[in-house]
Amino acid sequence: MSKLTKNEDAFTGLEAAIVLIAFVVVAAVFSYVVLGAGFFTTQKSQEVVHTGVAQASSNMEVSGPVMVRASTNDQLAEIYFYLQLAAGGNPVDMEKVTYTVSTITKTVTYQDDNEKITRVKVGSADDGDNLLEPLEMMQITVGLGDFTEADKIDVNKKFLIEVKPDKGASLPISKTAPSSMKRNAYYEVN
């Protein structure tokens, strides 16, 4: 009579195959998760780059010269300049733009609703809204009445106008007052 013994040779191969299949399935799921996370990260980094470029670049640019008007023989009264959209720029809501005029001694920020700021659309592309859009140009006038005798912008004095839209980078305009002025005369500044 033969003795009944446990013969587990076949089960060892079957168990090894099951373990191997389990490893392959786990590896496939893990690689799918890793690839999915990689694609998600790549997409998010692409969005960050596009957002960063949009915020770092200004949507507006100065068109033409910057002009000033003298109130006395040694003081500026107003600054005039034209704004247009930069190439590829998105429309800008001009009601949300702020203007900061700075000198070494004083900094004044004006909101669009301030009586010291006036803006007028120029050209034939005026569509009646407050957006600066392609093919439109806006004349901006900044009154300098907040600069008193002590901190006035006088001859050869450097000043900076910073145009800050609600989205995108600000547009700095750095200029120097004329070397001599006459009352109510207009000058182009460099």
PDB file of N, CA and C in Angstrom, residues 114-152:
ATOM      1  N   ASN A 114     -11.115 110.003  -9.068  1.00  0.00           N
ATOM      2  CA  ASN A 114     -10.592 111.248  -8.512  1.00  0.00           C
ATOM      3  C   ASN A 114     -10.727 112.356  -9.554  1.00  0.00           C
ATOM      4  N   GLU A 115     -11.046 113.554  -9.097  1.00  0.00           N
ATOM      5  CA  GLU A 115     -11.200 114.670 -10.044  1.00  0.00           C
ATOM      6  C   GLU A 115      -9.877 115.109 -10.650  1.00  0.00           C
ATOM      7  N   LYS A 116      -8.754 114.629 -10.120  1.00  0.00           N
ATOM      8  CA  LYS A 116      -7.440 114.977 -10.664  1.00  0.00           C
ATOM      9  C   LYS A 116      -7.074 114.116 -11.881  1.00  0.00           C
ATOM     10  N   ILE A 117      -7.859 113.066 -12.137  1.00  0.00           N
ATOM     11  CA  ILE A 117      -7.608 112.180 -13.273  1.00  0.00           C
ATOM     12  C   ILE A 117      -8.732 112.365 -14.288  1.00  0.00           C
ATOM     13  N   THR A 118      -8.359 112.627 -15.524  1.00  0.00           N
ATOM     14  CA  THR A 118      -9.352 112.626 -16.598  1.00  0.00           C
ATOM     15  C   THR A 118      -8.842 111.708 -17.705  1.00  0.00           C
ATOM     16  N   ARG A 119      -9.761 111.010 -18.325  1.00  0.00           N
ATOM     17  CA  ARG A 119      -9.399 110.130 -19.435  1.00  0.00           C
ATOM     18  C   ARG A 119     -10.416 110.314 -20.539  1.00  0.00           C
ATOM     19  N   VAL A 120      -9.919 110.334 -21.750  1.00  0.00           N
ATOM     20  CA  VAL A 120     -10.760 110.534 -22.922  1.00  0.00           C
ATOM     21  C   VAL A 120     -10.296 109.564 -23.998  1.00  0.00           C
ATOM     22  N   LYS A 121     -11.236 108.806 -24.563  1.00  0.00           N
ATOM     23  CA  LYS A 121     -10.890 107.946 -25.698  1.00  0.00           C
ATOM     24  C   LYS A 121     -10.717 108.826 -26.921  1.00  0.00           C
ATOM     25  N   VAL A 122      -9.702 108.530 -27.691  1.00  0.00           N
ATOM     26  CA  VAL A 122      -9.459 109.303 -28.906  1.00  0.00           C
ATOM     27  C   VAL A 122      -9.482 108.366 -30.104  1.00  0.00           C
ATOM     28  N   GLY A 123      -9.769 108.913 -31.257  1.00  0.00           N
ATOM     29  CA  GLY A 123      -9.785 108.119 -32.472  1.00  0.00           C
ATOM     30  C   GLY A 123     -11.186 107.687 -32.835  1.00  0.00           C
ATOM     31  N   SER A 124     -11.299 107.020 -33.953  1.00  0.00           N
ATOM     32  CA  SER A 124     -12.613 106.617 -34.477  1.00  0.00           C
ATOM     33  C   SER A 124     -13.095 105.291 -33.909  1.00  0.00           C
ATOM     34  N   ALA A 125     -12.267 104.604 -33.104  1.00  0.00           N
ATOM     35  CA  ALA A 125     -12.648 103.283 -32.583  1.00  0.00           C
ATOM     36  C   ALA A 125     -13.394 103.372 -31.253  1.00  0.00           C
ATOM     37  N   ASP A 126     -13.771 104.575 -30.809  1.00  0.00           N
ATOM     38  CA  ASP A 126     -14.462 104.731 -29.530  1.00  0.00           C
ATOM     39  C   ASP A 126     -15.836 104.064 -29.603  1.00  0.00           C
ATOM     40  N   ASP A 127     -16.042 103.064 -28.736  1.00  0.00           N
ATOM     41  CA  ASP A 127     -17.317 102.355 -28.734  1.00  0.00           C
ATOM     42  C   ASP A 127     -18.179 102.708 -27.524  1.00  0.00           C
ATOM     43  N   GLY A 128     -17.778 103.703 -26.754  1.00  0.00           N
ATOM     44  CA  GLY A 128     -18.605 104.198 -25.664  1.00  0.00           C
ATOM     45  C   GLY A 128     -18.460 103.486 -24.335  1.00  0.00           C
ATOM     46  N   ASP A 129     -17.625 102.454 -24.228  1.00  0.00           N
ATOM     47  CA  ASP A 129     -17.456 101.777 -22.944  1.00  0.00           C
ATOM     48  C   ASP A 129     -16.169 102.259 -22.263  1.00  0.00           C
ATOM     49  N   ASN A 130     -15.891 101.728 -21.083  1.00  0.00           N
ATOM     50  CA  ASN A 130     -14.709 102.126 -20.310  1.00  0.00           C
ATOM     51  C   ASN A 130     -13.538 101.182 -20.509  1.00  0.00           C
ATOM     52  N   LEU A 131     -13.624 100.290 -21.471  1.00  0.00           N
ATOM     53  CA  LEU A 131     -12.543  99.343 -21.725  1.00  0.00           C
ATOM     54  C   LEU A 131     -11.575  99.919 -22.749  1.00  0.00           C
ATOM     55  N   LEU A 132     -10.293  99.734 -22.475  1.00  0.00           N
ATOM     56  CA  LEU A 132      -9.268 100.039 -23.466  1.00  0.00           C
ATOM     57  C   LEU A 132      -9.059  98.764 -24.265  1.00  0.00           C
ATOM     58  N   GLU A 133      -9.467  98.786 -25.521  1.00  0.00           N
ATOM     59  CA  GLU A 133      -9.471  97.598 -26.360  1.00  0.00           C
ATOM     60  C   GLU A 133      -8.539  97.798 -27.553  1.00  0.00           C
ATOM     61  N   PRO A 134      -8.293  96.742 -28.332  1.00  0.00           N
ATOM     62  CA  PRO A 134      -7.443  96.900 -29.517  1.00  0.00           C
ATOM     63  C   PRO A 134      -7.960  98.018 -30.429  1.00  0.00           C
ATOM     64  N   LEU A 135      -7.036  98.743 -31.015  1.00  0.00           N
ATOM     65  CA  LEU A 135      -7.296  99.858 -31.917  1.00  0.00           C
ATOM     66  C   LEU A 135      -7.870 101.091 -31.217  1.00  0.00           C
ATOM     67  N   GLU A 136      -7.911 101.083 -29.887  1.00  0.00           N
ATOM     68  CA  GLU A 136      -8.362 102.255 -29.140  1.00  0.00           C
ATOM     69  C   GLU A 136      -7.177 102.903 -28.443  1.00  0.00           C
ATOM     70  N   MET A 137      -7.312 104.194 -28.191  1.00  0.00           N
ATOM     71  CA  MET A 137      -6.282 104.943 -27.484  1.00  0.00           C
ATOM     72  C   MET A 137      -6.978 105.832 -26.461  1.00  0.00           C
ATOM     73  N   MET A 138      -6.350 105.999 -25.307  1.00  0.00           N
ATOM     74  CA  MET A 138      -6.940 106.768 -24.222  1.00  0.00           C
ATOM     75  C   MET A 138      -5.963 107.868 -23.816  1.00  0.00           C
ATOM     76  N   GLN A 139      -6.453 109.119 -23.797  1.00  0.00           N
ATOM     77  CA  GLN A 139      -5.627 110.221 -23.303  1.00  0.00           C
ATOM     78  C   GLN A 139      -5.866 110.335 -21.802  1.00  0.00           C
ATOM     79  N   ILE A 140      -4.779 110.318 -21.042  1.00  0.00           N
ATOM     80  CA  ILE A 140      -4.837 110.416 -19.589  1.00  0.00           C
ATOM     81  C   ILE A 140      -4.241 111.759 -19.183  1.00  0.00           C
ATOM     82  N   THR A 141      -4.937 112.476 -18.311  1.00  0.00           N
ATOM     83  CA  THR A 141      -4.439 113.725 -17.751  1.00  0.00           C
ATOM     84  C   THR A 141      -4.380 113.557 -16.238  1.00  0.00           C
ATOM     85  N   VAL A 142      -3.202 113.780 -15.666  1.00  0.00           N
ATOM     86  CA  VAL A 142      -3.011 113.677 -14.223  1.00  0.00           C
ATOM     87  C   VAL A 142      -2.735 115.076 -13.693  1.00  0.00           C
ATOM     88  N   GLY A 143      -3.646 115.577 -12.857  1.00  0.00           N
ATOM     89  CA  GLY A 143      -3.442 116.878 -12.227  1.00  0.00           C
ATOM     90  C   GLY A 143      -2.543 116.748 -11.016  1.00  0.00           C
ATOM     91  N   LEU A 144      -1.623 117.661 -10.860  1.00  0.00           N
ATOM     92  CA  LEU A 144      -0.637 117.584  -9.774  1.00  0.00           C
ATOM     93  C   LEU A 144      -0.940 118.562  -8.643  1.00  0.00           C
ATOM     94  N   GLY A 145      -2.214 118.840  -8.391  1.00  0.00           N
ATOM     95  CA  GLY A 145      -2.598 119.781  -7.338  1.00  0.00           C
ATOM     96  C   GLY A 145      -2.226 119.332  -5.934  1.00  0.00           C
ATOM     97  N   ASP A 146      -1.994 118.031  -5.734  1.00  0.00           N
ATOM     98  CA  ASP A 146      -1.622 117.537  -4.402  1.00  0.00           C
ATOM     99  C   ASP A 146      -0.155 117.783  -4.073  1.00  0.00           C
ATOM    100  N   PHE A 147       0.630 118.214  -5.057  1.00  0.00           N
ATOM    101  CA  PHE A 147       2.036 118.521  -4.807  1.00  0.00           C
ATOM    102  C   PHE A 147       2.130 119.994  -4.427  1.00  0.00           C
ATOM    103  N   THR A 148       2.455 120.247  -3.174  1.00  0.00           N
ATOM    104  CA  THR A 148       2.507 121.611  -2.656  1.00  0.00           C
ATOM    105  C   THR A 148       3.839 122.267  -2.986  1.00  0.00           C
ATOM    106  N   GLU A 149       4.017 123.491  -2.538  1.00  0.00           N
ATOM    107  CA  GLU A 149       5.243 124.243  -2.805  1.00  0.00           C
ATOM    108  C   GLU A 149       6.465 123.504  -2.268  1.00  0.00           C
ATOM    109  N   ALA A 150       6.322 122.818  -1.146  1.00  0.00           N
ATOM    110  CA  ALA A 150       7.468 122.139  -0.524  1.00  0.00           C
ATOM    111  C   ALA A 150       7.919 120.916  -1.315  1.00  0.00           C
ATOM    112  N   ASP A 151       6.984 120.222  -1.955  1.00  0.00           N
ATOM    113  CA  ASP A 151       7.351 118.996  -2.667  1.00  0.00           C
ATOM    114  C   ASP A 151       6.965 119.045  -4.142  1.00  0.00           C
ATOM    115  N   LYS A 152       6.936 120.225  -4.717  1.00  0.00           N
ATOM    116  CA  LYS A 152       6.529 120.412  -6.110  1.00  0.00           C
ATOM    117  C   LYS A 152       7.496 119.718  -7.072  1.00  0.00           C
TER     118      LYS A 152
END
